[in-house]
Short mmCIF file of C-alpha atoms in Angstrom, two decimals:
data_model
loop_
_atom_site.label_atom_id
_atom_site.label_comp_id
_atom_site.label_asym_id
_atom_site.label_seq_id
_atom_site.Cartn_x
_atom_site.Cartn_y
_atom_site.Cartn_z
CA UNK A 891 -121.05 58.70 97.84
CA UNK A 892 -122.46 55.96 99.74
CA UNK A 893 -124.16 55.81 103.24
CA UNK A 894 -127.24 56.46 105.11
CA UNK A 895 -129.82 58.35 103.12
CA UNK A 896 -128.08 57.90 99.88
CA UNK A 897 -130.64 57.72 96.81
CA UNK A 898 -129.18 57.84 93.39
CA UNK A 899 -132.42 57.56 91.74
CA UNK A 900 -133.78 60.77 93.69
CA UNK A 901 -130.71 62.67 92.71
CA UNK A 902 -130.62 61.31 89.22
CA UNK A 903 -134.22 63.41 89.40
CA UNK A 904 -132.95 66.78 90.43
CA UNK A 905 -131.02 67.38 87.63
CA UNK A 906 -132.49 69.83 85.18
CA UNK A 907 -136.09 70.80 84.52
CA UNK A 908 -136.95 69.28 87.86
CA UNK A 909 -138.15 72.52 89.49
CA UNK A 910 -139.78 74.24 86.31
CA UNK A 911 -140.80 71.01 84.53
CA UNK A 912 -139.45 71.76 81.34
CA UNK A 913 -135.86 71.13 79.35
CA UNK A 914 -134.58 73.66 76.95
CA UNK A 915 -133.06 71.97 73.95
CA UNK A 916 -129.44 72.89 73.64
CA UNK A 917 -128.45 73.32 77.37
CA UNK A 918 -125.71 71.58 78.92
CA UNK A 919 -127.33 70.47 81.90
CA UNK A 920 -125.20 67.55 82.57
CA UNK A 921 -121.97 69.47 82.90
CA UNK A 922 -123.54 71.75 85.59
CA UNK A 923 -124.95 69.09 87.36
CA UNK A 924 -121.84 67.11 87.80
CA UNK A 925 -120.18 70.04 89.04
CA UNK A 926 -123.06 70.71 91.79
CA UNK A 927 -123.21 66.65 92.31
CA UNK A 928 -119.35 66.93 93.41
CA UNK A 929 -120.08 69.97 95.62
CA UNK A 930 -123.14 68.27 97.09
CA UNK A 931 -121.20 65.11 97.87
CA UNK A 932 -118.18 67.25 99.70
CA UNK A 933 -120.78 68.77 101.69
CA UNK A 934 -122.61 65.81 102.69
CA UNK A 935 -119.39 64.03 104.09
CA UNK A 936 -118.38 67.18 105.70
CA UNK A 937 -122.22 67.09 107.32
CA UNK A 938 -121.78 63.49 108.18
CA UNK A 939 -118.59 64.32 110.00
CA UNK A 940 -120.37 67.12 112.15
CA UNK A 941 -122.96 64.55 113.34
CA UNK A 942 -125.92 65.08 111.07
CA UNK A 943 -127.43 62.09 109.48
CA UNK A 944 -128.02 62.84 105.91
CA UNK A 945 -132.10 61.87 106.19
CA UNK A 946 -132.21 64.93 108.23
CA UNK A 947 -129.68 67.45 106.97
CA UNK A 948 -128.91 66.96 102.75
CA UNK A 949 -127.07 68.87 99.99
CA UNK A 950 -128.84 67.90 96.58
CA UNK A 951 -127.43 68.60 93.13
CA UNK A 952 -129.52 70.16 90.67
CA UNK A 953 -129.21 72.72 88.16
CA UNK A 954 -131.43 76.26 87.03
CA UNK A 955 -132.87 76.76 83.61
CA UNK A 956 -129.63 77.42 82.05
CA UNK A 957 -127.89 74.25 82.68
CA UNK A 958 -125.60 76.28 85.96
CA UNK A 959 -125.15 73.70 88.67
CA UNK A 960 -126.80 74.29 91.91
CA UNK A 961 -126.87 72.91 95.01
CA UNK A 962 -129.56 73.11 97.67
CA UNK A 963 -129.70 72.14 101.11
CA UNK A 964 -132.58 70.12 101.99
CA UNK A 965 -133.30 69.92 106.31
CA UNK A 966 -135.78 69.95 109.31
CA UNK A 967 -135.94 72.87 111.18
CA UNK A 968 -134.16 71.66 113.70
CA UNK A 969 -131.19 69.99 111.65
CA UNK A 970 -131.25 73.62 110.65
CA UNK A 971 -131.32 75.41 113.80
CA UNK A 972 -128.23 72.54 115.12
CA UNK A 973 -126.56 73.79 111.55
CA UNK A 974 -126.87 77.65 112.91
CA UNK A 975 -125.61 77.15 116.26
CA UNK A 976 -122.40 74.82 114.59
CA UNK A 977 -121.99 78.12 111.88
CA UNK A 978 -122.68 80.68 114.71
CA UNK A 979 -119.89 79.05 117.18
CA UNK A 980 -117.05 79.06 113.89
CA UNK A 981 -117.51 82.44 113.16
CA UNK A 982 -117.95 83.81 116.41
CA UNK A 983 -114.96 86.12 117.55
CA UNK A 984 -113.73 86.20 114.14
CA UNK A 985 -113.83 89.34 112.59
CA UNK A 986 -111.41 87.83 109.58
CA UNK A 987 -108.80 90.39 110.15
CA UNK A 988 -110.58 93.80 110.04
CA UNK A 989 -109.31 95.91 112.56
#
């Protein structure tokens, strides 16, 4: 993904051991990364097209301690409270079928 805010070096950093500091030998972290990396990436363009600018409002790819992608949304608070008001106006009125 290119565009504003993009950093493949500070990505290339979240994957495993990042958060705990330590890689266990034998886990696949690669695999589960890739997997968050794609989610990440489909998030970010879907942020870009709702307005945000990715240096305020981010999806990062990383993975836990046993190599399962994760991805984390990194924002300001009020990137976050704009994010709320977007997700509270979608799901407003919609009760997804229940009668």
């Amino acid at each position: 993904m290119t565009g504003a805010g993009e950093d493949w070096m500070g990505d290339a950093l979240d994957i495993a051991g990042a958060d705990c500091g330590l890689w266990v030998p034998g886990v696949d972290y690669m695999s589960g990364w890739r997997g968050a990396r794609e989610a990440a990436d489909r998030l970010n363009r879907a942020l870009l097209g709702a307005g945000f600018e990715l240096s305020q409002l981010r999806a990062v790819a990383s993975t836990d301690e046993g190599g399962r992608g994760v991805v984390r949304v990194a924002c300001w608070p009020d990137a976050a409270e704009r994010l709320a008001v977007l997700l509270e106006a979608v799901t407003s009125g919609d009760d997804g079928g229940a009668a």
